[in-house]
Coordinates of C-alpha atoms in Angstrom, one line a residue:
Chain A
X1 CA 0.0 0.0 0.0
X2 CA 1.1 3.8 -0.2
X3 CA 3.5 4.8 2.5
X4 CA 3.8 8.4 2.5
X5 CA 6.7 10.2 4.6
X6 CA 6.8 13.8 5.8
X7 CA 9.9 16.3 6.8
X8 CA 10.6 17.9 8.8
X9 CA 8.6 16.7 12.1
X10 CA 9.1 20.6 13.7
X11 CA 10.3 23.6 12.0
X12 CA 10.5 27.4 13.6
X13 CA 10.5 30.1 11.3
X14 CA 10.8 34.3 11.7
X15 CA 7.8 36.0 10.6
X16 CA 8.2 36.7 7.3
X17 CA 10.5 34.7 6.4
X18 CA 9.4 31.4 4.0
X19 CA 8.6 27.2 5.2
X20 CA 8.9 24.8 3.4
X21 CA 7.3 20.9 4.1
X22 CA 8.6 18.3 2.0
X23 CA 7.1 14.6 1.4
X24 CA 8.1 11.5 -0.6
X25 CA 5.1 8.5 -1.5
X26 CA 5.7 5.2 -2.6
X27 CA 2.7 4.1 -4.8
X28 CA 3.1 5.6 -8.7
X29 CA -0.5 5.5 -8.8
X30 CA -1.0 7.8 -6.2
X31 CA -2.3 11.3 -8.7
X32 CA -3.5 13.2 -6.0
X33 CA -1.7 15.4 -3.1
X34 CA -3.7 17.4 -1.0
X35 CA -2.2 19.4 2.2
X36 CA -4.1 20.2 5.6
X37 CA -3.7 22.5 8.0
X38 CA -4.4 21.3 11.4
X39 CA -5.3 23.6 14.3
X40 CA -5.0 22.3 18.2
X41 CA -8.0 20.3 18.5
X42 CA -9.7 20.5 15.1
X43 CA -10.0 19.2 12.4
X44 CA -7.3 18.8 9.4
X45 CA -8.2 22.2 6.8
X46 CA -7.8 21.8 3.1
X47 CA -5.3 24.3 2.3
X48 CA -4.4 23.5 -1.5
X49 CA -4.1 20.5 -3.5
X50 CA -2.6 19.4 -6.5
X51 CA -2.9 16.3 -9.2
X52 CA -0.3 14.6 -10.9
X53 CA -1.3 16.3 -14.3
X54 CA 0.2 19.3 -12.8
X55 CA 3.7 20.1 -11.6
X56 CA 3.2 23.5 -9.5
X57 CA 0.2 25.4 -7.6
X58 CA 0.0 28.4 -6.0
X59 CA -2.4 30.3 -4.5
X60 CA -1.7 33.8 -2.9
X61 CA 1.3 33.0 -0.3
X62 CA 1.1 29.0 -0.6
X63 CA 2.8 26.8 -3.1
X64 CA 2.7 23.1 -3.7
X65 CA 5.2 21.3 -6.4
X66 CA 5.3 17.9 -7.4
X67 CA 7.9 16.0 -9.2
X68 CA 6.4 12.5 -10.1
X69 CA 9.7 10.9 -11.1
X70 CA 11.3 11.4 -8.1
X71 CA 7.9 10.6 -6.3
X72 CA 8.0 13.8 -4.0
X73 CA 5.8 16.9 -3.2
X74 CA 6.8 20.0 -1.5
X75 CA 5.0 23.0 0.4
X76 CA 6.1 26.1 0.0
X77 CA 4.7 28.6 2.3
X78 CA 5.7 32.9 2.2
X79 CA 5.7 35.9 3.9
X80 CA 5.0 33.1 7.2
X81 CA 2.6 34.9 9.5
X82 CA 2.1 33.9 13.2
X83 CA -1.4 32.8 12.1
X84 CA 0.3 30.1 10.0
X85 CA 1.5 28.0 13.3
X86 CA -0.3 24.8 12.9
X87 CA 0.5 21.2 11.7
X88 CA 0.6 20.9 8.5
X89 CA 0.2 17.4 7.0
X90 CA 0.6 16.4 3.3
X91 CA -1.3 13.3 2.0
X92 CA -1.9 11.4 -1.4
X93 CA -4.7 9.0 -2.6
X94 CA -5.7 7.5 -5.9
X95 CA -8.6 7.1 -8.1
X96 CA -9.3 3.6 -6.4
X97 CA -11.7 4.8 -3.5
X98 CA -10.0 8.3 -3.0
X99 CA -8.6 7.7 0.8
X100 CA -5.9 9.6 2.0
X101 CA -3.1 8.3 3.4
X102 CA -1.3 10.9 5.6
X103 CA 2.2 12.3 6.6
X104 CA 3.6 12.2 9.8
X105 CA 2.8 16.0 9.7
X106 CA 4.9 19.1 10.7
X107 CA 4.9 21.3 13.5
X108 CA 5.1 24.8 12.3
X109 CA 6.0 27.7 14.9
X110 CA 6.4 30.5 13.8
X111 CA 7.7 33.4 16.1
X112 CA 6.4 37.4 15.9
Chain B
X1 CA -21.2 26.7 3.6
X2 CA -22.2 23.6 5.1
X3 CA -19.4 21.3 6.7
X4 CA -19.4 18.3 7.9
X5 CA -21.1 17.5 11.2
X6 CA -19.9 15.0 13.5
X7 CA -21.4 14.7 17.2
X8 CA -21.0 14.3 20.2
X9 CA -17.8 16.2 20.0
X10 CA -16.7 14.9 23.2
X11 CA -17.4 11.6 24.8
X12 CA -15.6 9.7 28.2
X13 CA -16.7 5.9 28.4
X14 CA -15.3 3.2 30.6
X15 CA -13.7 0.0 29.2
X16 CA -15.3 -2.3 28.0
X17 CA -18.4 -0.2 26.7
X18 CA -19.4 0.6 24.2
X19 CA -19.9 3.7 22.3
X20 CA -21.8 5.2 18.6
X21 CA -20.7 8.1 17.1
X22 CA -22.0 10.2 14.2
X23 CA -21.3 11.7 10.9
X24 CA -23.5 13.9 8.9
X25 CA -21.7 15.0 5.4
X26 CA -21.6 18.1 3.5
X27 CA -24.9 18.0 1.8
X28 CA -24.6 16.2 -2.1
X29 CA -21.4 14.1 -0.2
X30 CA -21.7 10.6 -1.5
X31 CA -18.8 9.2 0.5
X32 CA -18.0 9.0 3.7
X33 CA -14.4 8.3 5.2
X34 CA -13.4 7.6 9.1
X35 CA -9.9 8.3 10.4
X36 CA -8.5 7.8 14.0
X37 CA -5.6 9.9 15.6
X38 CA -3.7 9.4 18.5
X39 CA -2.3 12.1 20.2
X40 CA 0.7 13.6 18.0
X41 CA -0.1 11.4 15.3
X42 CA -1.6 11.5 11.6
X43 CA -5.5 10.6 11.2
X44 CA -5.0 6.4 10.4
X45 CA -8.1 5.6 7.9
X46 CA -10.4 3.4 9.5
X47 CA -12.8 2.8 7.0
X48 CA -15.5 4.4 3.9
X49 CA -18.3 4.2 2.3
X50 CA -20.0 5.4 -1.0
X51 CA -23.6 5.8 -1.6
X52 CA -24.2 3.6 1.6
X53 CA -22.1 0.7 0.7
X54 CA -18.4 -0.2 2.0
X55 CA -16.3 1.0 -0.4
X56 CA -12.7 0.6 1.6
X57 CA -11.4 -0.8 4.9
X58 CA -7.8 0.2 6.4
X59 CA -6.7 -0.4 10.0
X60 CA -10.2 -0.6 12.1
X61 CA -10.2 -3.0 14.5
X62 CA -12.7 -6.0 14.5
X63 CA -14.7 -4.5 17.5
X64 CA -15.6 -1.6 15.2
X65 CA -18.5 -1.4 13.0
X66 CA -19.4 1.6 10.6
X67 CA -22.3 2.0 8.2
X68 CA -23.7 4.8 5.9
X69 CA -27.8 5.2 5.7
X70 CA -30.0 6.6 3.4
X71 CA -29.6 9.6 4.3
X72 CA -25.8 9.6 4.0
X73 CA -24.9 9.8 7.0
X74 CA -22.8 7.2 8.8
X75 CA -22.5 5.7 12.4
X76 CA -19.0 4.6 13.7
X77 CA -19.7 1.7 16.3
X78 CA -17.3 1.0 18.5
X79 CA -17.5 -1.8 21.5
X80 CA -15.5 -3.6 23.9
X81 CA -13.6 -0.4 24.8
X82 CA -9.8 -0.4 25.5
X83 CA -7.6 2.9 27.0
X84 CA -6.0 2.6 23.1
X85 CA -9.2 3.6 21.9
X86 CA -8.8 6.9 23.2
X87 CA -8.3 9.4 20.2
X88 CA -10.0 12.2 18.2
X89 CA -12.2 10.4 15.5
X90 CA -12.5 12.3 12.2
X91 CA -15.0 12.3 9.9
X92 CA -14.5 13.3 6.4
X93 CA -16.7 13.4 3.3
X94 CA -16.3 14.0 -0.6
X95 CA -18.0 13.8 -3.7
X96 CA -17.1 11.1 -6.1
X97 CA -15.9 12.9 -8.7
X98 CA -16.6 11.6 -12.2
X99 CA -14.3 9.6 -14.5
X100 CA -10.9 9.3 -12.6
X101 CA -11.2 12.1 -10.9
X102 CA -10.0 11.7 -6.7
X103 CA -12.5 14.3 -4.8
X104 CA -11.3 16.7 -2.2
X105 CA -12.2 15.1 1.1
X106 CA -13.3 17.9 3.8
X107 CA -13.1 16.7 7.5
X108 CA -15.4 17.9 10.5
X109 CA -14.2 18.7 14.0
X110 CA -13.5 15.6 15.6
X111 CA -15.0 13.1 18.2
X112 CA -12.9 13.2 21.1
X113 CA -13.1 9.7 23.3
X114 CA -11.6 9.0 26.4
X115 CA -11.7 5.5 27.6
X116 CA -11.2 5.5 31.7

């Protein structure tokens, strides 16, 4: 089955400055990689997604890439604001029931 | 917008009882996924279902039972109660897209169990 892993665990950031989340899967028939922002005790957000027909998404100060060679997609978020602290988890599913299997997620701090 | 609705949003049972929660999906949602996660953990899938039939099964335990009704909405079942039970249960529904299309899957708030 897909096994999908997720760097770094933690990351602290300046505001302003940029974050980036990075994630490898295993399956090459996974074509779809969505990413969730997860506040303390609610539920994972759907901040942007992106399919495999596509290499790079970006909407305002978030940006996903995906490189389906080397089976990896990244997160690239700018200008980081203190409202951005959350855990951010990547995922990827296929067309064969459309579950999500999930990242170990990322701890994103980042300090005023 | 309408999100999904899961209840009761908190819930503290003893081991070894048993316990029912409940999803209600964004209206026109024909699928319904359950996930499970642990403190510090990712949500592990537990189980779906489209247009009321199981459609996938991951890691839910035998004691757990799920179903979807007419209505859409879907009942996660769970008895025999251990302390590892204890998690937030998520709820998440999508609409099959058509073709080969993968729908975006929107998640409600969480159950949260504690098993004493």
């Amino acid at each position: 089955g897909e096994n999908v892993e997720q760097h770094p665990s933690t990351l602290s950031v300046q505001e302003g400055d940029s974050a980036v989340i990075k994630c490898t899967y295993s399956d090459s028939a996974s074509n779809y990689f969505p990413w969730y922002k997860q506040e303390l005790g609610k539920g994972p957000q759907l901040i942007i997604d992106i399919r495999s027909n596509v290499g790079e998404k970006k909407d305002q100060r978030i940006a996903v890439t995906l490189n389906k060679t080397a089976k990896h997609f990244s997160l690239h978020i700018t200008e980081t604001q203190p409202e951005d602290s959350a855990v951010y988890f990547c995922a990827a599913s296929n067309n064969q029931g459309g579950k999500l299997i999930f990242g170990q997620g990322t701890e994103l701090s980042v300090k005023p | 917008a309408a999100g999904v609705i899961q209840s009761p949003r908190h819930l503290i049972k003893e081991k070894r009882e048993t316990a029912t929660l409940k999803c209600y999906p964004i209206p026109r949602h024909d699928t319904v996924y359950w996930y499970q996660q642990g403190p510090g953990q990712d949500p592990q899938f537990l189980i779906s279902f489209y247009e009321k039939m199981q459609s996938d099964k991951g890691s839910i335990p035998d004691r757990f039972s799920a179903q979807q009704f007419s209505d859409y909405h879907s009942e996660l079942n769970m008895s025999s109660l251990e302390l590892g039970d204890s998690a937030l249960y998520f709820c998440a529904s999508s609409l099959a897209g058509q073709g080969s299309n993968t729908g975006e899957l929107f998640f409600g708030e969480g159950s949260r169990l504690t098993v004493l």
